């Protein structure tokens, strides 16, 4: 993920990153990324507003959803729920992205164990959004992206540097 973020220009679409790190490690990683990356990187809190040029890190296991607030989308955390299973956190966030952004959504699924995110990525694609996955040769654990490809959630795997270019390219057709 770090090579992808380092390849991005300062002005990128709003980005939300789910990483299986606790809050303390997420804060340390955000500080490191801010020294190395052009976009601003911050750890997301409840009500964090998605904004161009900003990357929000969601700590691991936190059930986050996108909700409309005025003209903006915000991240909301469900602290009432039990700690979310690592098997459904990405699916939940991506499904909310599909519902809130539809054809304006961009979603990328990268390396990881299990299948979390594959069904959510499919929801984005079915809502008319644009989807991509990391190529499995550059994944440390490719099961997540393989499941997304099997489901038809994305049609073309891309290297991290190509994913960076894809994120800032104009999207008029699905990838």
Short mmCIF file of N, CA and C in Angstrom, two decimals:
data_model
loop_
_atom_site.label_atom_id
_atom_site.label_comp_id
_atom_site.label_asym_id
_atom_site.label_seq_id
_atom_site.Cartn_x
_atom_site.Cartn_y
_atom_site.Cartn_z
N UNK A 1 0.82 -1.20 0.00
CA UNK A 1 0.00 0.00 0.00
C UNK A 1 0.86 1.26 0.00
N UNK A 2 1.93 1.25 0.75
CA UNK A 2 2.77 2.44 0.82
C UNK A 2 3.30 2.87 -0.55
N UNK A 3 3.77 1.93 -1.40
CA UNK A 3 4.22 2.36 -2.74
C UNK A 3 3.10 3.03 -3.55
N UNK A 4 1.88 2.53 -3.42
CA UNK A 4 0.76 3.16 -4.12
C UNK A 4 0.56 4.59 -3.61
N UNK A 5 0.51 4.78 -2.30
CA UNK A 5 0.29 6.11 -1.74
C UNK A 5 1.43 7.06 -2.09
N UNK A 6 2.66 6.55 -2.14
CA UNK A 6 3.81 7.39 -2.47
C UNK A 6 3.77 7.82 -3.94
N UNK A 7 3.12 7.06 -4.78
CA UNK A 7 3.05 7.39 -6.21
C UNK A 7 1.93 8.39 -6.53
N UNK A 8 1.10 8.71 -5.57
CA UNK A 8 -0.03 9.61 -5.82
C UNK A 8 0.38 11.08 -5.76
N UNK A 9 -0.24 11.91 -6.60
CA UNK A 9 -0.01 13.35 -6.50
C UNK A 9 -0.78 13.92 -5.30
N UNK A 10 -0.52 15.17 -4.97
CA UNK A 10 -1.19 15.82 -3.83
C UNK A 10 -2.71 15.83 -4.01
N UNK A 11 -3.17 16.17 -5.20
CA UNK A 11 -4.61 16.23 -5.44
C UNK A 11 -5.14 14.89 -5.96
N UNK A 12 -5.69 14.12 -5.07
CA UNK A 12 -6.29 12.83 -5.40
C UNK A 12 -7.75 12.86 -4.98
N UNK A 13 -8.55 11.94 -5.51
CA UNK A 13 -9.92 11.84 -4.99
C UNK A 13 -9.86 11.48 -3.50
N UNK A 14 -10.92 11.73 -2.75
CA UNK A 14 -10.93 11.31 -1.34
C UNK A 14 -10.66 9.81 -1.25
N UNK A 15 -9.75 9.42 -0.36
CA UNK A 15 -9.41 8.00 -0.21
C UNK A 15 -9.62 7.56 1.23
N UNK A 16 -10.17 6.35 1.38
CA UNK A 16 -10.32 5.72 2.68
C UNK A 16 -9.58 4.40 2.61
N UNK A 17 -8.70 4.15 3.59
CA UNK A 17 -7.89 2.95 3.62
C UNK A 17 -8.21 2.16 4.88
N UNK A 18 -8.56 0.89 4.71
CA UNK A 18 -8.74 0.00 5.85
C UNK A 18 -7.44 -0.79 6.02
N UNK A 19 -6.87 -0.74 7.20
CA UNK A 19 -5.64 -1.46 7.50
C UNK A 19 -5.85 -2.20 8.81
N UNK A 20 -5.41 -3.44 8.92
CA UNK A 20 -5.60 -4.18 10.18
C UNK A 20 -4.57 -3.77 11.24
N UNK A 21 -4.55 -2.48 11.58
CA UNK A 21 -3.66 -1.95 12.60
C UNK A 21 -4.48 -1.30 13.71
N UNK A 22 -4.00 -1.38 14.96
CA UNK A 22 -4.73 -0.69 16.02
C UNK A 22 -4.53 0.82 15.89
N UNK A 23 -5.20 1.59 16.71
CA UNK A 23 -5.17 3.05 16.59
C UNK A 23 -3.75 3.59 16.75
N UNK A 24 -3.00 3.08 17.73
CA UNK A 24 -1.64 3.56 17.96
C UNK A 24 -0.74 3.34 16.76
N UNK A 25 -0.78 2.15 16.19
CA UNK A 25 0.02 1.88 15.00
C UNK A 25 -0.47 2.68 13.80
N UNK A 26 -1.80 2.89 13.71
CA UNK A 26 -2.35 3.70 12.62
C UNK A 26 -1.83 5.13 12.70
N UNK A 27 -1.77 5.68 13.92
CA UNK A 27 -1.26 7.05 14.10
C UNK A 27 0.21 7.14 13.68
N UNK A 28 0.99 6.15 14.09
CA UNK A 28 2.41 6.15 13.72
C UNK A 28 2.58 6.01 12.20
N UNK A 29 1.77 5.17 11.60
CA UNK A 29 1.86 4.97 10.15
C UNK A 29 1.44 6.23 9.41
N UNK A 30 0.40 6.91 9.90
CA UNK A 30 -0.05 8.17 9.28
C UNK A 30 1.07 9.21 9.33
N UNK A 31 1.76 9.32 10.46
CA UNK A 31 2.88 10.27 10.56
C UNK A 31 3.97 9.93 9.54
N UNK A 32 4.29 8.65 9.44
CA UNK A 32 5.32 8.22 8.48
C UNK A 32 4.89 8.55 7.04
N UNK A 33 3.64 8.22 6.71
CA UNK A 33 3.15 8.47 5.36
C UNK A 33 3.11 9.96 5.03
N UNK A 34 2.78 10.79 6.02
CA UNK A 34 2.75 12.23 5.78
C UNK A 34 4.13 12.78 5.43
N UNK A 35 5.17 12.16 5.92
CA UNK A 35 6.54 12.57 5.57
C UNK A 35 6.93 12.10 4.18
N UNK A 36 6.28 11.03 3.68
CA UNK A 36 6.71 10.40 2.44
C UNK A 36 5.75 10.57 1.26
N UNK A 37 4.52 10.97 1.52
CA UNK A 37 3.48 11.01 0.48
C UNK A 37 3.01 12.44 0.24
N UNK A 38 2.57 12.71 -0.96
CA UNK A 38 2.05 14.04 -1.29
C UNK A 38 0.67 14.31 -0.68
N UNK A 39 -0.30 13.37 -0.77
CA UNK A 39 -1.60 13.65 -0.15
C UNK A 39 -1.48 13.67 1.38
N UNK A 40 -2.37 14.40 2.04
CA UNK A 40 -2.42 14.40 3.50
C UNK A 40 -2.99 13.07 3.99
N UNK A 41 -2.37 12.48 5.00
CA UNK A 41 -2.82 11.21 5.56
C UNK A 41 -3.19 11.44 7.02
N UNK A 42 -4.36 10.95 7.43
CA UNK A 42 -4.82 11.10 8.81
C UNK A 42 -5.56 9.84 9.23
N UNK A 43 -5.57 9.58 10.52
CA UNK A 43 -6.37 8.49 11.07
C UNK A 43 -7.79 9.01 11.20
N UNK A 44 -8.74 8.28 10.67
CA UNK A 44 -10.14 8.70 10.66
C UNK A 44 -10.76 8.56 12.04
N UNK A 45 -11.54 9.54 12.39
CA UNK A 45 -12.38 9.47 13.58
C UNK A 45 -13.83 9.54 13.14
N UNK A 46 -14.77 9.32 14.04
CA UNK A 46 -16.18 9.41 13.68
C UNK A 46 -16.50 10.78 13.09
N UNK A 47 -17.24 10.79 12.00
CA UNK A 47 -17.63 12.03 11.36
C UNK A 47 -16.57 12.64 10.46
N UNK A 48 -15.47 11.93 10.22
CA UNK A 48 -14.42 12.45 9.34
C UNK A 48 -15.00 12.67 7.95
N UNK A 49 -14.74 13.84 7.39
CA UNK A 49 -15.27 14.21 6.08
C UNK A 49 -14.30 13.77 4.99
N UNK A 50 -14.82 13.09 3.98
CA UNK A 50 -14.01 12.74 2.82
C UNK A 50 -13.76 13.99 2.01
N UNK A 51 -12.50 14.22 1.64
CA UNK A 51 -12.15 15.43 0.91
C UNK A 51 -11.03 15.13 -0.08
N UNK A 52 -11.02 15.80 -1.23
CA UNK A 52 -9.93 15.61 -2.19
C UNK A 52 -8.57 15.92 -1.53
N UNK A 53 -7.57 15.16 -1.93
CA UNK A 53 -6.23 15.36 -1.40
C UNK A 53 -6.01 14.79 -0.02
N UNK A 54 -6.96 14.00 0.47
CA UNK A 54 -6.89 13.47 1.84
C UNK A 54 -7.09 11.96 1.84
N UNK A 55 -6.21 11.28 2.55
CA UNK A 55 -6.28 9.83 2.74
C UNK A 55 -6.63 9.58 4.20
N UNK A 56 -7.74 8.90 4.45
CA UNK A 56 -8.16 8.58 5.81
C UNK A 56 -7.88 7.11 6.10
N UNK A 57 -7.15 6.85 7.18
CA UNK A 57 -6.86 5.48 7.61
C UNK A 57 -7.89 5.08 8.66
N UNK A 58 -8.55 3.95 8.44
CA UNK A 58 -9.50 3.41 9.41
C UNK A 58 -8.79 2.29 10.16
N UNK A 59 -8.68 2.40 11.49
CA UNK A 59 -8.01 1.34 12.25
C UNK A 59 -8.70 -0.01 12.08
N UNK A 60 -7.95 -1.06 12.21
CA UNK A 60 -8.44 -2.42 12.00
C UNK A 60 -9.61 -2.78 12.89
N UNK A 61 -10.56 -3.52 12.31
CA UNK A 61 -11.68 -4.04 13.06
C UNK A 61 -12.77 -3.03 13.35
N UNK A 62 -12.60 -1.78 12.95
CA UNK A 62 -13.61 -0.76 13.23
C UNK A 62 -14.66 -0.80 12.13
N UNK A 63 -15.94 -1.07 12.49
CA UNK A 63 -16.99 -1.09 11.47
C UNK A 63 -17.31 0.34 11.02
N UNK A 64 -16.84 0.70 9.83
CA UNK A 64 -17.03 2.05 9.31
C UNK A 64 -17.96 2.03 8.10
N UNK A 65 -18.80 3.04 8.03
CA UNK A 65 -19.74 3.19 6.91
C UNK A 65 -19.67 4.62 6.42
N UNK A 66 -19.99 4.83 5.17
CA UNK A 66 -20.09 6.18 4.63
C UNK A 66 -21.53 6.66 4.74
N UNK A 67 -21.69 7.87 5.24
CA UNK A 67 -23.02 8.47 5.40
C UNK A 67 -23.00 9.86 4.81
N UNK A 68 -24.12 10.27 4.20
CA UNK A 68 -24.19 11.65 3.69
C UNK A 68 -24.35 12.64 4.84
N UNK A 69 -23.67 13.77 4.73
CA UNK A 69 -23.86 14.89 5.66
C UNK A 69 -23.79 16.15 4.83
N UNK A 70 -24.93 16.73 4.56
CA UNK A 70 -24.98 17.88 3.66
C UNK A 70 -24.53 17.44 2.27
N UNK A 71 -23.56 18.16 1.71
CA UNK A 71 -23.03 17.83 0.39
C UNK A 71 -21.84 16.87 0.48
N UNK A 72 -21.48 16.45 1.68
CA UNK A 72 -20.30 15.62 1.89
C UNK A 72 -20.65 14.19 2.27
N UNK A 73 -19.66 13.32 2.13
CA UNK A 73 -19.74 11.98 2.70
C UNK A 73 -18.83 11.96 3.92
N UNK A 74 -19.30 11.34 4.98
CA UNK A 74 -18.50 11.22 6.19
C UNK A 74 -18.37 9.76 6.57
N UNK A 75 -17.32 9.47 7.34
CA UNK A 75 -17.15 8.13 7.89
C UNK A 75 -17.83 8.09 9.25
N UNK A 76 -18.64 7.10 9.46
CA UNK A 76 -19.28 6.92 10.76
C UNK A 76 -18.91 5.54 11.28
N UNK A 77 -18.65 5.45 12.57
CA UNK A 77 -18.26 4.20 13.20
C UNK A 77 -19.42 3.70 14.05
N UNK A 78 -19.65 2.39 14.02
CA UNK A 78 -20.71 1.78 14.80
C UNK A 78 -20.11 1.23 16.09
N UNK A 79 -20.00 2.10 17.09
CA UNK A 79 -19.41 1.67 18.37
C UNK A 79 -20.41 0.88 19.21
N UNK A 80 -21.67 0.87 18.82
CA UNK A 80 -22.68 0.09 19.52
C UNK A 80 -22.51 -1.40 19.23
N UNK A 81 -22.03 -1.71 18.03
CA UNK A 81 -21.86 -3.11 17.62
C UNK A 81 -20.65 -3.71 18.31
N UNK A 82 -20.67 -5.02 18.44
CA UNK A 82 -19.48 -5.70 18.93
C UNK A 82 -18.36 -5.47 17.92
N UNK A 83 -17.13 -5.63 18.37
CA UNK A 83 -16.00 -5.46 17.46
C UNK A 83 -16.26 -6.29 16.21
N UNK A 84 -16.20 -5.64 15.07
CA UNK A 84 -16.55 -6.28 13.80
C UNK A 84 -15.59 -7.41 13.48
N UNK A 85 -16.11 -8.40 12.85
CA UNK A 85 -15.27 -9.48 12.37
C UNK A 85 -14.38 -8.96 11.25
N UNK A 86 -13.12 -9.35 11.25
CA UNK A 86 -12.23 -8.92 10.18
C UNK A 86 -12.69 -9.47 8.84
N UNK A 87 -13.68 -10.37 8.85
CA UNK A 87 -14.19 -10.94 7.61
C UNK A 87 -15.24 -10.08 6.93
N UNK A 88 -15.69 -9.00 7.57
CA UNK A 88 -16.78 -8.22 6.99
C UNK A 88 -16.58 -6.71 6.98
N UNK A 89 -15.52 -6.20 7.58
CA UNK A 89 -15.32 -4.76 7.70
C UNK A 89 -15.22 -4.09 6.33
N UNK A 90 -14.40 -4.61 5.43
CA UNK A 90 -14.25 -4.01 4.10
C UNK A 90 -15.52 -4.15 3.28
N UNK A 91 -16.19 -5.30 3.36
CA UNK A 91 -17.45 -5.47 2.63
C UNK A 91 -18.46 -4.41 3.06
N UNK A 92 -18.57 -4.16 4.36
CA UNK A 92 -19.51 -3.17 4.85
C UNK A 92 -19.20 -1.77 4.35
N UNK A 93 -17.95 -1.38 4.41
CA UNK A 93 -17.56 -0.04 3.94
C UNK A 93 -17.79 0.10 2.45
N UNK A 94 -17.38 -0.90 1.68
CA UNK A 94 -17.55 -0.82 0.22
C UNK A 94 -19.02 -0.84 -0.19
N UNK A 95 -19.84 -1.60 0.50
CA UNK A 95 -21.27 -1.63 0.21
C UNK A 95 -21.89 -0.26 0.49
N UNK A 96 -21.45 0.40 1.56
CA UNK A 96 -21.96 1.74 1.84
C UNK A 96 -21.46 2.73 0.79
N UNK A 97 -20.24 2.55 0.29
CA UNK A 97 -19.73 3.39 -0.80
C UNK A 97 -20.61 3.23 -2.04
N UNK A 98 -20.95 2.00 -2.36
CA UNK A 98 -21.81 1.75 -3.52
C UNK A 98 -23.15 2.46 -3.36
N UNK A 99 -23.73 2.38 -2.17
CA UNK A 99 -25.04 2.99 -1.92
C UNK A 99 -24.98 4.51 -1.96
N UNK A 100 -23.91 5.09 -1.45
CA UNK A 100 -23.83 6.55 -1.34
C UNK A 100 -23.26 7.23 -2.58
N UNK A 101 -22.32 6.58 -3.28
CA UNK A 101 -21.64 7.24 -4.39
C UNK A 101 -22.02 6.68 -5.76
N UNK A 102 -22.53 5.46 -5.82
CA UNK A 102 -22.99 4.88 -7.09
C UNK A 102 -21.97 4.99 -8.20
N UNK A 103 -22.33 5.64 -9.29
CA UNK A 103 -21.47 5.72 -10.47
C UNK A 103 -20.24 6.60 -10.24
N UNK A 104 -20.20 7.35 -9.15
CA UNK A 104 -19.05 8.21 -8.85
C UNK A 104 -18.01 7.50 -8.00
N UNK A 105 -18.28 6.27 -7.59
CA UNK A 105 -17.38 5.55 -6.69
C UNK A 105 -16.16 5.00 -7.42
N UNK A 106 -15.02 5.09 -6.75
CA UNK A 106 -13.79 4.41 -7.16
C UNK A 106 -13.42 3.50 -6.01
N UNK A 107 -13.13 2.24 -6.27
CA UNK A 107 -12.78 1.31 -5.21
C UNK A 107 -11.66 0.40 -5.66
N UNK A 108 -10.69 0.20 -4.78
CA UNK A 108 -9.55 -0.67 -5.04
C UNK A 108 -9.46 -1.69 -3.92
N UNK A 109 -9.24 -2.93 -4.28
CA UNK A 109 -9.01 -3.99 -3.30
C UNK A 109 -7.59 -4.47 -3.48
N UNK A 110 -6.87 -4.53 -2.34
CA UNK A 110 -5.46 -4.93 -2.40
C UNK A 110 -5.23 -6.17 -1.57
N UNK A 111 -3.98 -6.56 -1.47
CA UNK A 111 -3.55 -7.79 -0.81
C UNK A 111 -4.26 -8.03 0.53
N UNK A 112 -4.48 -9.28 0.85
CA UNK A 112 -5.05 -9.64 2.13
C UNK A 112 -5.56 -11.07 2.16
N UNK A 113 -5.62 -11.60 3.39
CA UNK A 113 -6.11 -12.96 3.58
C UNK A 113 -7.63 -12.97 3.57
N UNK A 114 -8.20 -14.09 3.27
CA UNK A 114 -9.65 -14.23 3.29
C UNK A 114 -10.28 -13.60 2.08
N UNK A 115 -11.57 -13.28 2.22
CA UNK A 115 -12.32 -12.74 1.08
C UNK A 115 -12.96 -11.39 1.38
N UNK A 116 -12.72 -10.81 2.56
CA UNK A 116 -13.35 -9.55 2.92
C UNK A 116 -13.03 -8.48 1.88
N UNK A 117 -14.05 -7.82 1.43
CA UNK A 117 -13.90 -6.76 0.43
C UNK A 117 -14.34 -7.19 -0.95
N UNK A 118 -14.29 -8.46 -1.26
CA UNK A 118 -14.62 -8.92 -2.61
C UNK A 118 -16.10 -8.67 -2.92
N UNK A 119 -16.99 -8.99 -2.00
CA UNK A 119 -18.43 -8.78 -2.23
C UNK A 119 -18.76 -7.28 -2.23
N UNK A 120 -18.11 -6.52 -1.38
CA UNK A 120 -18.32 -5.08 -1.37
C UNK A 120 -17.84 -4.43 -2.66
N UNK A 121 -16.71 -4.92 -3.18
CA UNK A 121 -16.20 -4.40 -4.46
C UNK A 121 -17.20 -4.71 -5.57
N UNK A 122 -17.78 -5.90 -5.52
CA UNK A 122 -18.80 -6.26 -6.50
C UNK A 122 -20.01 -5.32 -6.39
N UNK A 123 -20.40 -4.96 -5.18
CA UNK A 123 -21.51 -4.03 -5.00
C UNK A 123 -21.20 -2.68 -5.65
N UNK A 124 -19.96 -2.21 -5.52
CA UNK A 124 -19.56 -0.95 -6.16
C UNK A 124 -19.69 -1.08 -7.68
N UNK A 125 -19.19 -2.17 -8.20
CA UNK A 125 -19.25 -2.39 -9.66
C UNK A 125 -20.70 -2.47 -10.14
N UNK A 126 -21.54 -3.20 -9.41
CA UNK A 126 -22.94 -3.34 -9.79
C UNK A 126 -23.72 -2.02 -9.68
N UNK A 127 -23.23 -1.10 -8.84
CA UNK A 127 -23.86 0.22 -8.72
C UNK A 127 -23.35 1.18 -9.79
N UNK A 128 -22.48 0.68 -10.68
CA UNK A 128 -21.96 1.51 -11.76
C UNK A 128 -20.66 2.20 -11.43
N UNK A 129 -20.09 1.90 -10.26
CA UNK A 129 -18.81 2.49 -9.87
C UNK A 129 -17.65 1.84 -10.59
N UNK A 130 -16.48 2.37 -10.36
CA UNK A 130 -15.27 1.91 -11.02
C UNK A 130 -14.44 1.11 -10.01
N UNK A 131 -13.99 -0.08 -10.41
CA UNK A 131 -13.29 -0.96 -9.50
C UNK A 131 -11.99 -1.48 -10.09
N UNK A 132 -11.03 -1.76 -9.22
CA UNK A 132 -9.76 -2.34 -9.63
C UNK A 132 -9.21 -3.17 -8.48
N UNK A 133 -8.34 -4.10 -8.81
CA UNK A 133 -7.66 -4.90 -7.80
C UNK A 133 -6.16 -4.91 -8.08
N UNK A 134 -5.41 -5.15 -7.03
CA UNK A 134 -3.97 -5.31 -7.14
C UNK A 134 -3.68 -6.64 -7.83
N UNK A 135 -2.66 -6.66 -8.68
CA UNK A 135 -2.30 -7.92 -9.33
C UNK A 135 -1.74 -8.89 -8.29
N UNK A 136 -2.06 -10.17 -8.44
CA UNK A 136 -1.69 -11.13 -7.39
C UNK A 136 -0.19 -11.37 -7.29
N UNK A 137 0.56 -11.07 -8.33
CA UNK A 137 2.02 -11.25 -8.23
C UNK A 137 2.67 -10.25 -7.28
N UNK A 138 2.04 -9.08 -7.10
CA UNK A 138 2.60 -8.10 -6.17
C UNK A 138 1.95 -8.18 -4.79
N UNK A 139 1.00 -9.10 -4.61
CA UNK A 139 0.33 -9.28 -3.31
C UNK A 139 1.14 -10.21 -2.42
N UNK A 140 1.23 -9.87 -1.14
CA UNK A 140 1.85 -10.81 -0.22
C UNK A 140 0.89 -11.96 0.08
N UNK A 141 -0.40 -11.67 0.10
CA UNK A 141 -1.44 -12.68 0.29
C UNK A 141 -2.54 -12.38 -0.74
N UNK A 142 -2.65 -13.14 -1.83
CA UNK A 142 -3.54 -12.78 -2.92
C UNK A 142 -4.98 -13.30 -2.83
N UNK A 143 -5.38 -13.99 -1.75
CA UNK A 143 -6.71 -14.62 -1.74
C UNK A 143 -7.85 -13.61 -1.90
N UNK A 144 -7.73 -12.44 -1.31
CA UNK A 144 -8.79 -11.43 -1.39
C UNK A 144 -9.00 -10.96 -2.83
N UNK A 145 -7.92 -10.65 -3.53
CA UNK A 145 -8.07 -10.14 -4.90
C UNK A 145 -8.49 -11.26 -5.86
N UNK A 146 -8.04 -12.47 -5.60
CA UNK A 146 -8.47 -13.59 -6.43
C UNK A 146 -9.97 -13.81 -6.31
N UNK A 147 -10.51 -13.66 -5.10
CA UNK A 147 -11.95 -13.82 -4.90
C UNK A 147 -12.71 -12.70 -5.64
N UNK A 148 -12.20 -11.49 -5.58
CA UNK A 148 -12.84 -10.38 -6.29
C UNK A 148 -12.87 -10.64 -7.79
N UNK A 149 -11.77 -11.14 -8.34
CA UNK A 149 -11.73 -11.46 -9.77
C UNK A 149 -12.69 -12.59 -10.11
N UNK A 150 -12.75 -13.61 -9.23
CA UNK A 150 -13.66 -14.73 -9.46
C UNK A 150 -15.11 -14.27 -9.50
N UNK A 151 -15.45 -13.30 -8.65
CA UNK A 151 -16.82 -12.78 -8.60
C UNK A 151 -17.13 -11.82 -9.75
N UNK A 152 -16.10 -11.38 -10.46
CA UNK A 152 -16.32 -10.38 -11.51
C UNK A 152 -16.40 -8.97 -10.96
N UNK A 153 -15.86 -8.75 -9.77
CA UNK A 153 -15.91 -7.43 -9.14
C UNK A 153 -14.95 -6.44 -9.80
N UNK A 154 -13.97 -6.93 -10.50
CA UNK A 154 -13.03 -6.10 -11.26
C UNK A 154 -12.56 -6.95 -12.43
N UNK A 155 -12.19 -6.29 -13.50
CA UNK A 155 -11.83 -7.06 -14.69
C UNK A 155 -10.33 -7.13 -14.94
N UNK A 156 -9.58 -6.23 -14.32
CA UNK A 156 -8.17 -6.19 -14.65
C UNK A 156 -7.33 -5.92 -13.41
N UNK A 157 -6.44 -6.84 -13.04
CA UNK A 157 -5.54 -6.57 -11.93
C UNK A 157 -4.43 -5.61 -12.36
N UNK A 158 -4.03 -4.72 -11.46
CA UNK A 158 -3.01 -3.72 -11.75
C UNK A 158 -1.93 -3.72 -10.67
N UNK A 159 -0.71 -3.38 -11.06
CA UNK A 159 0.38 -3.23 -10.09
C UNK A 159 0.10 -1.99 -9.24
N UNK A 160 0.74 -1.87 -8.07
CA UNK A 160 0.50 -0.68 -7.24
C UNK A 160 0.75 0.64 -7.98
N UNK A 161 1.79 0.72 -8.80
CA UNK A 161 2.04 1.98 -9.51
C UNK A 161 0.95 2.26 -10.54
N UNK A 162 0.45 1.22 -11.20
CA UNK A 162 -0.66 1.42 -12.14
C UNK A 162 -1.97 1.74 -11.41
N UNK A 163 -2.14 1.18 -10.21
CA UNK A 163 -3.32 1.54 -9.41
C UNK A 163 -3.30 3.02 -9.06
N UNK A 164 -2.12 3.55 -8.74
CA UNK A 164 -2.01 4.98 -8.42
C UNK A 164 -2.44 5.82 -9.62
N UNK A 165 -1.96 5.46 -10.80
CA UNK A 165 -2.35 6.19 -12.01
C UNK A 165 -3.85 6.03 -12.27
N UNK A 166 -4.39 4.85 -12.03
CA UNK A 166 -5.81 4.58 -12.23
C UNK A 166 -6.67 5.46 -11.31
N UNK A 167 -6.23 5.64 -10.07
CA UNK A 167 -7.01 6.44 -9.11
C UNK A 167 -7.16 7.90 -9.52
N UNK A 168 -6.17 8.44 -10.22
CA UNK A 168 -6.24 9.86 -10.59
C UNK A 168 -6.68 10.08 -12.03
N UNK A 169 -6.88 8.99 -12.78
CA UNK A 169 -7.32 9.11 -14.19
C UNK A 169 -8.81 9.44 -14.24
N UNK A 170 -9.24 10.14 -15.29
CA UNK A 170 -10.69 10.35 -15.46
C UNK A 170 -11.37 9.01 -15.74
N UNK A 171 -12.51 8.79 -15.13
CA UNK A 171 -13.22 7.52 -15.30
C UNK A 171 -14.54 7.75 -15.99
N UNK A 172 -14.60 7.29 -17.23
CA UNK A 172 -15.85 7.41 -17.97
C UNK A 172 -16.41 6.03 -18.29
N UNK A 173 -15.58 5.01 -18.15
CA UNK A 173 -16.04 3.64 -18.34
C UNK A 173 -15.48 2.79 -17.23
N UNK A 174 -16.06 1.63 -17.03
CA UNK A 174 -15.56 0.73 -16.00
C UNK A 174 -14.24 0.12 -16.39
N UNK A 175 -13.42 -0.14 -15.36
CA UNK A 175 -12.16 -0.86 -15.58
C UNK A 175 -12.39 -2.30 -15.24
#
